[in-house]
Amino acid sequence: MGLAKTEMFTDEQNEIALFAKVFGHPARVSILQHLFNINACVCGDLVNEIGLAQPTISQHLKELKHLGLIKGNVEGTSVCYCIDTDNWVKMKGVMLQFLDQDVSKKDCC
């Protein structure tokens, strides 16, 4: 199997692709929406809220945390998650700059 060859792209291109990938699964979008809606840290009730198995939720939380969009703190036997506001603002800036591009020539094809 071939490598993704991400080293041939800029850091910005790789960053945009990682953000797009994390939003590419509805479970991760649902987790983020839930965290924004409750506007607090959540400790363990995501399984009931999202409706997926605990290992599946854990895997999606791991992806979100790896990218830095959420952060987690251990409280007793559970981990509490919330939006990492600094990284969320950074991600929005990167994505808005990319998505705010417009095609200047209307008849290109």
PDB file of N, CA and C in Angstrom:
ATOM      1  N   MET A   1       0.841  -1.178   0.000  1.00  0.00           N
ATOM      2  CA  MET A   1       0.000   0.000   0.000  1.00  0.00           C
ATOM      3  C   MET A   1       0.885   1.239   0.000  1.00  0.00           C
ATOM      4  N   GLY A   2       0.550   2.236  -0.793  1.00  0.00           N
ATOM      5  CA  GLY A   2       1.343   3.438  -0.913  1.00  0.00           C
ATOM      6  C   GLY A   2       1.137   4.396   0.245  1.00  0.00           C
ATOM      7  N   LEU A   3       2.087   5.282   0.417  1.00  0.00           N
ATOM      8  CA  LEU A   3       1.986   6.303   1.454  1.00  0.00           C
ATOM      9  C   LEU A   3       1.161   7.472   0.951  1.00  0.00           C
ATOM     10  N   ALA A   4       0.632   8.247   1.867  1.00  0.00           N
ATOM     11  CA  ALA A   4      -0.187   9.395   1.504  1.00  0.00           C
ATOM     12  C   ALA A   4       0.654  10.528   0.908  1.00  0.00           C
ATOM     13  N   LYS A   5       1.962  10.501   1.166  1.00  0.00           N
ATOM     14  CA  LYS A   5       2.889  11.511   0.661  1.00  0.00           C
ATOM     15  C   LYS A   5       2.498  12.924   1.096  1.00  0.00           C
ATOM     16  N   THR A   6       2.083  13.046   2.347  1.00  0.00           N
ATOM     17  CA  THR A   6       1.684  14.356   2.851  1.00  0.00           C
ATOM     18  C   THR A   6       2.842  15.335   2.894  1.00  0.00           C
ATOM     19  N   GLU A   7       4.078  14.830   2.903  1.00  0.00           N
ATOM     20  CA  GLU A   7       5.232  15.724   2.968  1.00  0.00           C
ATOM     21  C   GLU A   7       5.390  16.563   1.701  1.00  0.00           C
ATOM     22  N   MET A   8       4.726  16.179   0.630  1.00  0.00           N
ATOM     23  CA  MET A   8       4.844  16.957  -0.602  1.00  0.00           C
ATOM     24  C   MET A   8       3.887  18.161  -0.626  1.00  0.00           C
ATOM     25  N   PHE A   9       3.069  18.280   0.413  1.00  0.00           N
ATOM     26  CA  PHE A   9       2.118  19.397   0.502  1.00  0.00           C
ATOM     27  C   PHE A   9       2.541  20.340   1.627  1.00  0.00           C
ATOM     28  N   THR A  10       2.026  21.557   1.578  1.00  0.00           N
ATOM     29  CA  THR A  10       2.382  22.535   2.607  1.00  0.00           C
ATOM     30  C   THR A  10       1.736  22.157   3.944  1.00  0.00           C
ATOM     31  N   ASP A  11       2.263  22.742   5.000  1.00  0.00           N
ATOM     32  CA  ASP A  11       1.673  22.528   6.323  1.00  0.00           C
ATOM     33  C   ASP A  11       0.212  22.976   6.340  1.00  0.00           C
ATOM     34  N   GLU A  12      -0.061  24.089   5.680  1.00  0.00           N
ATOM     35  CA  GLU A  12      -1.433  24.600   5.629  1.00  0.00           C
ATOM     36  C   GLU A  12      -2.356  23.621   4.900  1.00  0.00           C
ATOM     37  N   GLN A  13      -1.909  23.081   3.791  1.00  0.00           N
ATOM     38  CA  GLN A  13      -2.729  22.120   3.045  1.00  0.00           C
ATOM     39  C   GLN A  13      -3.002  20.867   3.874  1.00  0.00           C
ATOM     40  N   ASN A  14      -2.002  20.385   4.572  1.00  0.00           N
ATOM     41  CA  ASN A  14      -2.184  19.225   5.438  1.00  0.00           C
ATOM     42  C   ASN A  14      -3.127  19.536   6.594  1.00  0.00           C
ATOM     43  N   GLU A  15      -3.006  20.731   7.145  1.00  0.00           N
ATOM     44  CA  GLU A  15      -3.875  21.132   8.256  1.00  0.00           C
ATOM     45  C   GLU A  15      -5.338  21.221   7.806  1.00  0.00           C
ATOM     46  N   ILE A  16      -5.570  21.830   6.663  1.00  0.00           N
ATOM     47  CA  ILE A  16      -6.937  21.929   6.125  1.00  0.00           C
ATOM     48  C   ILE A  16      -7.508  20.531   5.885  1.00  0.00           C
ATOM     49  N   ALA A  17      -6.695  19.648   5.325  1.00  0.00           N
ATOM     50  CA  ALA A  17      -7.153  18.283   5.058  1.00  0.00           C
ATOM     51  C   ALA A  17      -7.501  17.547   6.355  1.00  0.00           C
ATOM     52  N   LEU A  18      -6.711  17.745   7.403  1.00  0.00           N
ATOM     53  CA  LEU A  18      -7.018  17.102   8.685  1.00  0.00           C
ATOM     54  C   LEU A  18      -8.309  17.632   9.286  1.00  0.00           C
ATOM     55  N   PHE A  19      -8.514  18.939   9.205  1.00  0.00           N
ATOM     56  CA  PHE A  19      -9.768  19.502   9.705  1.00  0.00           C
ATOM     57  C   PHE A  19     -10.948  18.954   8.912  1.00  0.00           C
ATOM     58  N   ALA A  20     -10.813  18.912   7.603  1.00  0.00           N
ATOM     59  CA  ALA A  20     -11.894  18.390   6.764  1.00  0.00           C
ATOM     60  C   ALA A  20     -12.182  16.931   7.097  1.00  0.00           C
ATOM     61  N   LYS A  21     -11.140  16.171   7.355  1.00  0.00           N
ATOM     62  CA  LYS A  21     -11.317  14.753   7.687  1.00  0.00           C
ATOM     63  C   LYS A  21     -12.080  14.575   8.989  1.00  0.00           C
ATOM     64  N   VAL A  22     -11.753  15.397   9.977  1.00  0.00           N
ATOM     65  CA  VAL A  22     -12.425  15.249  11.271  1.00  0.00           C
ATOM     66  C   VAL A  22     -13.909  15.602  11.164  1.00  0.00           C
ATOM     67  N   PHE A  23     -14.255  16.512  10.266  1.00  0.00           N
ATOM     68  CA  PHE A  23     -15.667  16.858  10.053  1.00  0.00           C
ATOM     69  C   PHE A  23     -16.345  15.907   9.083  1.00  0.00           C
ATOM     70  N   GLY A  24     -15.598  14.956   8.551  1.00  0.00           N
ATOM     71  CA  GLY A  24     -16.120  14.024   7.558  1.00  0.00           C
ATOM     72  C   GLY A  24     -16.932  12.878   8.132  1.00  0.00           C
ATOM     73  N   HIS A  25     -17.114  12.826   9.437  1.00  0.00           N
ATOM     74  CA  HIS A  25     -17.921  11.762  10.038  1.00  0.00           C
ATOM     75  C   HIS A  25     -19.031  12.404  10.883  1.00  0.00           C
ATOM     76  N   PRO A  26     -20.282  12.021  10.642  1.00  0.00           N
ATOM     77  CA  PRO A  26     -21.394  12.653  11.366  1.00  0.00           C
ATOM     78  C   PRO A  26     -21.344  12.434  12.876  1.00  0.00           C
ATOM     79  N   ALA A  27     -20.729  11.365  13.337  1.00  0.00           N
ATOM     80  CA  ALA A  27     -20.630  11.149  14.789  1.00  0.00           C
ATOM     81  C   ALA A  27     -19.761  12.227  15.430  1.00  0.00           C
ATOM     82  N   ARG A  28     -18.669  12.597  14.773  1.00  0.00           N
ATOM     83  CA  ARG A  28     -17.808  13.643  15.322  1.00  0.00           C
ATOM     84  C   ARG A  28     -18.504  15.001  15.274  1.00  0.00           C
ATOM     85  N   VAL A  29     -19.242  15.246  14.220  1.00  0.00           N
ATOM     86  CA  VAL A  29     -20.018  16.487  14.131  1.00  0.00           C
ATOM     87  C   VAL A  29     -21.055  16.520  15.259  1.00  0.00           C
ATOM     88  N   SER A  30     -21.708  15.394  15.489  1.00  0.00           N
ATOM     89  CA  SER A  30     -22.712  15.306  16.546  1.00  0.00           C
ATOM     90  C   SER A  30     -22.100  15.535  17.927  1.00  0.00           C
ATOM     91  N   ILE A  31     -20.942  14.961  18.169  1.00  0.00           N
ATOM     92  CA  ILE A  31     -20.249  15.163  19.447  1.00  0.00           C
ATOM     93  C   ILE A  31     -19.933  16.633  19.646  1.00  0.00           C
ATOM     94  N   LEU A  32     -19.380  17.277  18.623  1.00  0.00           N
ATOM     95  CA  LEU A  32     -19.060  18.706  18.721  1.00  0.00           C
ATOM     96  C   LEU A  32     -20.313  19.542  18.958  1.00  0.00           C
ATOM     97  N   GLN A  33     -21.383  19.245  18.231  1.00  0.00           N
ATOM     98  CA  GLN A  33     -22.631  19.985  18.425  1.00  0.00           C
ATOM     99  C   GLN A  33     -23.142  19.823  19.849  1.00  0.00           C
ATOM    100  N   HIS A  34     -23.069  18.613  20.372  1.00  0.00           N
ATOM    101  CA  HIS A  34     -23.528  18.379  21.740  1.00  0.00           C
ATOM    102  C   HIS A  34     -22.697  19.182  22.738  1.00  0.00           C
ATOM    103  N   LEU A  35     -21.383  19.191  22.555  1.00  0.00           N
ATOM    104  CA  LEU A  35     -20.523  19.945  23.462  1.00  0.00           C
ATOM    105  C   LEU A  35     -20.815  21.438  23.395  1.00  0.00           C
ATOM    106  N   PHE A  36     -21.109  21.949  22.197  1.00  0.00           N
ATOM    107  CA  PHE A  36     -21.473  23.359  22.076  1.00  0.00           C
ATOM    108  C   PHE A  36     -22.836  23.632  22.705  1.00  0.00           C
ATOM    109  N   ASN A  37     -23.784  22.730  22.510  1.00  0.00           N
ATOM    110  CA  ASN A  37     -25.138  22.939  23.038  1.00  0.00           C
ATOM    111  C   ASN A  37     -25.182  22.960  24.557  1.00  0.00           C
ATOM    112  N   ILE A  38     -24.411  22.091  25.194  1.00  0.00           N
ATOM    113  CA  ILE A  38     -24.446  22.068  26.652  1.00  0.00           C
ATOM    114  C   ILE A  38     -23.542  23.134  27.254  1.00  0.00           C
ATOM    115  N   ASN A  39     -22.614  23.644  26.458  1.00  0.00           N
ATOM    116  CA  ASN A  39     -21.706  24.713  26.878  1.00  0.00           C
ATOM    117  C   ASN A  39     -21.013  24.377  28.201  1.00  0.00           C
ATOM    118  N   ALA A  40     -20.619  23.125  28.332  1.00  0.00           N
ATOM    119  CA  ALA A  40     -19.939  22.662  29.538  1.00  0.00           C
ATOM    120  C   ALA A  40     -19.182  21.393  29.194  1.00  0.00           C
ATOM    121  N   CYS A  41     -18.438  20.895  30.170  1.00  0.00           N
ATOM    122  CA  CYS A  41     -17.769  19.623  29.974  1.00  0.00           C
ATOM    123  C   CYS A  41     -18.770  18.492  30.151  1.00  0.00           C
ATOM    124  N   VAL A  42     -18.572  17.432  29.396  1.00  0.00           N
ATOM    125  CA  VAL A  42     -19.448  16.274  29.494  1.00  0.00           C
ATOM    126  C   VAL A  42     -18.617  15.089  29.983  1.00  0.00           C
ATOM    127  N   CYS A  43     -19.173  14.367  30.920  1.00  0.00           N
ATOM    128  CA  CYS A  43     -18.471  13.231  31.515  1.00  0.00           C
ATOM    129  C   CYS A  43     -19.300  11.961  31.349  1.00  0.00           C
ATOM    130  N   GLY A  44     -19.117  11.254  30.260  1.00  0.00           N
ATOM    131  CA  GLY A  44     -19.692   9.934  30.126  1.00  0.00           C
ATOM    132  C   GLY A  44     -21.084   9.790  29.563  1.00  0.00           C
ATOM    133  N   ASP A  45     -21.865  10.840  29.402  1.00  0.00           N
ATOM    134  CA  ASP A  45     -23.226  10.661  28.905  1.00  0.00           C
ATOM    135  C   ASP A  45     -23.334  10.770  27.388  1.00  0.00           C
ATOM    136  N   LEU A  46     -22.222  10.775  26.698  1.00  0.00           N
ATOM    137  CA  LEU A  46     -22.252  10.861  25.237  1.00  0.00           C
ATOM    138  C   LEU A  46     -22.841   9.609  24.597  1.00  0.00           C
ATOM    139  N   VAL A  47     -22.656   8.458  25.218  1.00  0.00           N
ATOM    140  CA  VAL A  47     -23.211   7.226  24.665  1.00  0.00           C
ATOM    141  C   VAL A  47     -24.727   7.331  24.571  1.00  0.00           C
ATOM    142  N   ASN A  48     -25.357   7.796  25.636  1.00  0.00           N
ATOM    143  CA  ASN A  48     -26.817   7.963  25.623  1.00  0.00           C
ATOM    144  C   ASN A  48     -27.247   9.077  24.673  1.00  0.00           C
ATOM    145  N   GLU A  49     -26.470  10.128  24.623  1.00  0.00           N
ATOM    146  CA  GLU A  49     -26.829  11.288  23.794  1.00  0.00           C
ATOM    147  C   GLU A  49     -26.660  10.994  22.308  1.00  0.00           C
ATOM    148  N   ILE A  50     -25.559  10.374  21.923  1.00  0.00           N
ATOM    149  CA  ILE A  50     -25.247  10.141  20.513  1.00  0.00           C
ATOM    150  C   ILE A  50     -25.874   8.839  20.016  1.00  0.00           C
ATOM    151  N   GLY A  51     -25.923   7.838  20.881  1.00  0.00           N
ATOM    152  CA  GLY A  51     -26.554   6.578  20.496  1.00  0.00           C
ATOM    153  C   GLY A  51     -25.611   5.550  19.884  1.00  0.00           C
ATOM    154  N   LEU A  52     -24.318   5.754  20.037  1.00  0.00           N
ATOM    155  CA  LEU A  52     -23.336   4.788  19.540  1.00  0.00           C
ATOM    156  C   LEU A  52     -22.710   4.066  20.728  1.00  0.00           C
ATOM    157  N   ALA A  53     -22.066   2.950  20.455  1.00  0.00           N
ATOM    158  CA  ALA A  53     -21.408   2.178  21.500  1.00  0.00           C
ATOM    159  C   ALA A  53     -20.241   2.965  22.100  1.00  0.00           C
ATOM    160  N   GLN A  54     -19.922   2.676  23.359  1.00  0.00           N
ATOM    161  CA  GLN A  54     -18.845   3.375  24.056  1.00  0.00           C
ATOM    162  C   GLN A  54     -17.507   3.304  23.321  1.00  0.00           C
ATOM    163  N   PRO A  55     -17.091   2.135  22.791  1.00  0.00           N
ATOM    164  CA  PRO A  55     -15.810   2.115  22.063  1.00  0.00           C
ATOM    165  C   PRO A  55     -15.820   3.006  20.825  1.00  0.00           C
ATOM    166  N   THR A  56     -16.965   3.099  20.169  1.00  0.00           N
ATOM    167  CA  THR A  56     -17.079   3.954  18.978  1.00  0.00           C
ATOM    168  C   THR A  56     -16.973   5.422  19.372  1.00  0.00           C
ATOM    169  N   ILE A  57     -17.687   5.807  20.420  1.00  0.00           N
ATOM    170  CA  ILE A  57     -17.615   7.184  20.920  1.00  0.00           C
ATOM    171  C   ILE A  57     -16.179   7.507  21.331  1.00  0.00           C
ATOM    172  N   SER A  58     -15.540   6.576  22.022  1.00  0.00           N
ATOM    173  CA  SER A  58     -14.157   6.791  22.472  1.00  0.00           C
ATOM    174  C   SER A  58     -13.212   7.020  21.300  1.00  0.00           C
ATOM    175  N   GLN A  59     -13.392   6.283  20.232  1.00  0.00           N
ATOM    176  CA  GLN A  59     -12.543   6.451  19.051  1.00  0.00           C
ATOM    177  C   GLN A  59     -12.739   7.835  18.429  1.00  0.00           C
ATOM    178  N   HIS A  60     -13.984   8.287  18.336  1.00  0.00           N
ATOM    179  CA  HIS A  60     -14.245   9.613  17.773  1.00  0.00           C
ATOM    180  C   HIS A  60     -13.711  10.713  18.692  1.00  0.00           C
ATOM    181  N   LEU A  61     -13.848  10.532  19.999  1.00  0.00           N
ATOM    182  CA  LEU A  61     -13.289  11.496  20.944  1.00  0.00           C
ATOM    183  C   LEU A  61     -11.771  11.569  20.807  1.00  0.00           C
ATOM    184  N   LYS A  62     -11.149  10.419  20.599  1.00  0.00           N
ATOM    185  CA  LYS A  62      -9.700  10.371  20.411  1.00  0.00           C
ATOM    186  C   LYS A  62      -9.283  11.180  19.188  1.00  0.00           C
ATOM    187  N   GLU A  63     -10.026  11.038  18.083  1.00  0.00           N
ATOM    188  CA  GLU A  63      -9.714  11.792  16.862  1.00  0.00           C
ATOM    189  C   GLU A  63      -9.877  13.302  17.091  1.00  0.00           C
ATOM    190  N   LEU A  64     -10.950  13.686  17.749  1.00  0.00           N
ATOM    191  CA  LEU A  64     -11.191  15.106  18.020  1.00  0.00           C
ATOM    192  C   LEU A  64     -10.126  15.678  18.952  1.00  0.00           C
ATOM    193  N   LYS A  65      -9.745  14.888  19.941  1.00  0.00           N
ATOM    194  CA  LYS A  65      -8.726  15.339  20.885  1.00  0.00           C
ATOM    195  C   LYS A  65      -7.357  15.404  20.216  1.00  0.00           C
ATOM    196  N   HIS A  66      -7.052  14.416  19.375  1.00  0.00           N
ATOM    197  CA  HIS A  66      -5.768  14.404  18.663  1.00  0.00           C
ATOM    198  C   HIS A  66      -5.590  15.664  17.817  1.00  0.00           C
ATOM    199  N   LEU A  67      -6.657  16.126  17.214  1.00  0.00           N
ATOM    200  CA  LEU A  67      -6.600  17.332  16.399  1.00  0.00           C
ATOM    201  C   LEU A  67      -6.649  18.597  17.254  1.00  0.00           C
ATOM    202  N   GLY A  68      -6.999  18.446  18.526  1.00  0.00           N
ATOM    203  CA  GLY A  68      -6.995  19.579  19.437  1.00  0.00           C
ATOM    204  C   GLY A  68      -8.307  20.339  19.505  1.00  0.00           C
ATOM    205  N   LEU A  69      -9.359  19.843  18.875  1.00  0.00           N
ATOM    206  CA  LEU A  69     -10.633  20.561  18.908  1.00  0.00           C
ATOM    207  C   LEU A  69     -11.360  20.384  20.236  1.00  0.00           C
ATOM    208  N   ILE A  70     -11.059  19.307  20.952  1.00  0.00           N
ATOM    209  CA  ILE A  70     -11.606  19.121  22.291  1.00  0.00           C
ATOM    210  C   ILE A  70     -10.453  18.835  23.239  1.00  0.00           C
ATOM    211  N   LYS A  71     -10.720  19.002  24.513  1.00  0.00           N
ATOM    212  CA  LYS A  71      -9.744  18.630  25.524  1.00  0.00           C
ATOM    213  C   LYS A  71     -10.465  17.829  26.591  1.00  0.00           C
ATOM    214  N   GLY A  72      -9.716  17.020  27.311  1.00  0.00           N
ATOM    215  CA  GLY A  72     -10.308  16.171  28.318  1.00  0.00           C
ATOM    216  C   GLY A  72      -9.515  16.177  29.602  1.00  0.00           C
ATOM    217  N   ASN A  73     -10.236  16.082  30.704  1.00  0.00           N
ATOM    218  CA  ASN A  73      -9.626  16.019  32.025  1.00  0.00           C
ATOM    219  C   ASN A  73     -10.155  14.796  32.745  1.00  0.00           C
ATOM    220  N   VAL A  74      -9.265  14.092  33.430  1.00  0.00           N
ATOM    221  CA  VAL A  74      -9.670  12.921  34.200  1.00  0.00           C
ATOM    222  C   VAL A  74     -10.290  13.398  35.503  1.00  0.00           C
ATOM    223  N   GLU A  75     -11.512  12.928  35.754  1.00  0.00           N
ATOM    224  CA  GLU A  75     -12.200  13.221  37.013  1.00  0.00           C
ATOM    225  C   GLU A  75     -12.695  11.906  37.586  1.00  0.00           C
ATOM    226  N   GLY A  76     -11.978  11.406  38.572  1.00  0.00           N
ATOM    227  CA  GLY A  76     -12.330  10.110  39.137  1.00  0.00           C
ATOM    228  C   GLY A  76     -12.050   9.009  38.139  1.00  0.00           C
ATOM    229  N   THR A  77     -13.092   8.231  37.830  1.00  0.00           N
ATOM    230  CA  THR A  77     -12.923   7.129  36.879  1.00  0.00           C
ATOM    231  C   THR A  77     -13.348   7.504  35.467  1.00  0.00           C
ATOM    232  N   SER A  78     -13.754   8.737  35.251  1.00  0.00           N
ATOM    233  CA  SER A  78     -14.186   9.130  33.914  1.00  0.00           C
ATOM    234  C   SER A  78     -13.355  10.299  33.402  1.00  0.00           C
ATOM    235  N   VAL A  79     -13.482  10.535  32.107  1.00  0.00           N
ATOM    236  CA  VAL A  79     -12.815  11.666  31.468  1.00  0.00           C
ATOM    237  C   VAL A  79     -13.893  12.636  31.020  1.00  0.00           C
ATOM    238  N   CYS A  80     -13.715  13.891  31.363  1.00  0.00           N
ATOM    239  CA  CYS A  80     -14.675  14.925  30.987  1.00  0.00           C
ATOM    240  C   CYS A  80     -14.125  15.700  29.797  1.00  0.00           C
ATOM    241  N   TYR A  81     -14.965  15.912  28.783  1.00  0.00           N
ATOM    242  CA  TYR A  81     -14.538  16.563  27.544  1.00  0.00           C
ATOM    243  C   TYR A  81     -15.275  17.879  27.347  1.00  0.00           C
ATOM    244  N   CYS A  82     -14.566  18.829  26.734  1.00  0.00           N
ATOM    245  CA  CYS A  82     -15.175  20.097  26.333  1.00  0.00           C
ATOM    246  C   CYS A  82     -14.420  20.629  25.112  1.00  0.00           C
ATOM    247  N   ILE A  83     -14.992  21.633  24.492  1.00  0.00           N
ATOM    248  CA  ILE A  83     -14.359  22.278  23.335  1.00  0.00           C
ATOM    249  C   ILE A  83     -13.100  23.011  23.793  1.00  0.00           C
ATOM    250  N   ASP A  84     -12.018  22.853  23.059  1.00  0.00           N
ATOM    251  CA  ASP A  84     -10.803  23.628  23.306  1.00  0.00           C
ATOM    252  C   ASP A  84     -10.964  24.932  22.521  1.00  0.00           C
ATOM    253  N   THR A  85     -11.380  25.972  23.204  1.00  0.00           N
ATOM    254  CA  THR A  85     -11.768  27.214  22.516  1.00  0.00           C
ATOM    255  C   THR A  85     -10.619  27.846  21.737  1.00  0.00           C
ATOM    256  N   ASP A  86      -9.402  27.797  22.263  1.00  0.00           N
ATOM    257  CA  ASP A  86      -8.268  28.390  21.535  1.00  0.00           C
ATOM    258  C   ASP A  86      -8.041  27.683  20.202  1.00  0.00           C
ATOM    259  N   ASN A  87      -8.041  26.357  20.230  1.00  0.00           N
ATOM    260  CA  ASN A  87      -7.827  25.606  18.988  1.00  0.00           C
ATOM    261  C   ASN A  87      -9.029  25.702  18.056  1.00  0.00           C
ATOM    262  N   TRP A  88     -10.230  25.826  18.615  1.00  0.00           N
ATOM    263  CA  TRP A  88     -11.420  25.983  17.785  1.00  0.00           C
ATOM    264  C   TRP A  88     -11.325  27.291  16.993  1.00  0.00           C
ATOM    265  N   VAL A  89     -10.925  28.366  17.658  1.00  0.00           N
ATOM    266  CA  VAL A  89     -10.785  29.665  16.993  1.00  0.00           C
ATOM    267  C   VAL A  89      -9.709  29.592  15.915  1.00  0.00           C
ATOM    268  N   LYS A  90      -8.600  28.923  16.217  1.00  0.00           N
ATOM    269  CA  LYS A  90      -7.524  28.763  15.226  1.00  0.00           C
ATOM    270  C   LYS A  90      -8.027  27.995  14.006  1.00  0.00           C
ATOM    271  N   MET A  91      -8.754  26.890  14.243  1.00  0.00           N
ATOM    272  CA  MET A  91      -9.284  26.079  13.141  1.00  0.00           C
ATOM    273  C   MET A  91     -10.247  26.902  12.292  1.00  0.00           C
ATOM    274  N   LYS A  92     -11.117  27.673  12.938  1.00  0.00           N
ATOM    275  CA  LYS A  92     -12.058  28.507  12.185  1.00  0.00           C
ATOM    276  C   LYS A  92     -11.333  29.494  11.290  1.00  0.00           C
ATOM    277  N   GLY A  93     -10.265  30.083  11.792  1.00  0.00           N
ATOM    278  CA  GLY A  93      -9.503  31.036  10.989  1.00  0.00           C
ATOM    279  C   GLY A  93      -8.890  30.381   9.758  1.00  0.00           C
ATOM    280  N   VAL A  94      -8.302  29.213   9.950  1.00  0.00           N
ATOM    281  CA  VAL A  94      -7.686  28.490   8.826  1.00  0.00           C
ATOM    282  C   VAL A  94      -8.747  28.112   7.799  1.00  0.00           C
ATOM    283  N   MET A  95      -9.867  27.546   8.276  1.00  0.00           N
ATOM    284  CA  MET A  95     -10.908  27.080   7.365  1.00  0.00           C
ATOM    285  C   MET A  95     -11.637  28.246   6.691  1.00  0.00           C
ATOM    286  N   LEU A  96     -11.897  29.324   7.418  1.00  0.00           N
ATOM    287  CA  LEU A  96     -12.569  30.476   6.816  1.00  0.00           C
ATOM    288  C   LEU A  96     -11.708  31.113   5.731  1.00  0.00           C
ATOM    289  N   GLN A  97     -10.414  31.201   5.981  1.00  0.00           N
ATOM    290  CA  GLN A  97      -9.518  31.757   4.961  1.00  0.00           C
ATOM    291  C   GLN A  97      -9.560  30.895   3.705  1.00  0.00           C
ATOM    292  N   PHE A  98      -9.568  29.580   3.878  1.00  0.00           N
ATOM    293  CA  PHE A  98      -9.619  28.679   2.731  1.00  0.00           C
ATOM    294  C   PHE A  98     -10.981  28.741   2.033  1.00  0.00           C
ATOM    295  N   LEU A  99     -12.057  28.707   2.801  1.00  0.00           N
ATOM    296  CA  LEU A  99     -13.405  28.670   2.222  1.00  0.00           C
ATOM    297  C   LEU A  99     -13.872  30.017   1.682  1.00  0.00           C
ATOM    298  N   ASP A 100     -13.200  31.085   2.064  1.00  0.00           N
ATOM    299  CA  ASP A 100     -13.610  32.407   1.615  1.00  0.00           C
ATOM    300  C   ASP A 100     -13.034  32.782   0.262  1.00  0.00           C
ATOM    301  N   GLN A 101     -12.351  31.851  -0.395  1.00  0.00           N
ATOM    302  CA  GLN A 101     -11.818  32.112  -1.725  1.00  0.00           C
ATOM    303  C   GLN A 101     -12.961  32.090  -2.743  1.00  0.00           C
ATOM    304  N   ASP A 102     -12.857  32.927  -3.729  1.00  0.00           N
ATOM    305  CA  ASP A 102     -13.847  32.981  -4.799  1.00  0.00           C
ATOM    306  C   ASP A 102     -13.178  32.831  -6.161  1.00  0.00           C
ATOM    307  N   VAL A 103     -13.899  32.301  -7.080  1.00  0.00           N
ATOM    308  CA  VAL A 103     -13.414  32.166  -8.457  1.00  0.00           C
ATOM    309  C   VAL A 103     -13.611  33.517  -9.137  1.00  0.00           C
ATOM    310  N   SER A 104     -12.523  34.059  -9.676  1.00  0.00           N
ATOM    311  CA  SER A 104     -12.631  35.384 -10.293  1.00  0.00           C
ATOM    312  C   SER A 104     -13.142  35.319 -11.728  1.00  0.00           C
ATOM    313  N   LYS A 105     -12.839  34.241 -12.420  1.00  0.00           N
ATOM    314  CA  LYS A 105     -13.275  34.110 -13.804  1.00  0.00           C
ATOM    315  C   LYS A 105     -14.515  33.209 -13.831  1.00  0.00           C
ATOM    316  N   LYS A 106     -15.599  33.709 -14.366  1.00  0.00           N
ATOM    317  CA  LYS A 106     -16.872  32.989 -14.341  1.00  0.00           C
ATOM    318  C   LYS A 106     -16.977  31.923 -15.435  1.00  0.00           C
ATOM    319  N   ASP A 107     -16.321  32.134 -16.584  1.00  0.00           N
ATOM    320  CA  ASP A 107     -16.452  31.226 -17.709  1.00  0.00           C
ATOM    321  C   ASP A 107     -15.136  30.472 -17.921  1.00  0.00           C
ATOM    322  N   CYS A 108     -14.764  29.620 -16.971  1.00  0.00           N
ATOM    323  CA  CYS A 108     -13.473  28.974 -17.104  1.00  0.00           C
ATOM    324  C   CYS A 108     -13.547  27.670 -17.927  1.00  0.00           C
ATOM    325  N   CYS A 109     -14.698  27.059 -18.064  1.00  0.00           N
ATOM    326  CA  CYS A 109     -14.802  25.817 -18.841  1.00  0.00           C
ATOM    327  C   CYS A 109     -15.918  25.915 -19.866  1.00  0.00           C
TER     328      CYS A 109
END
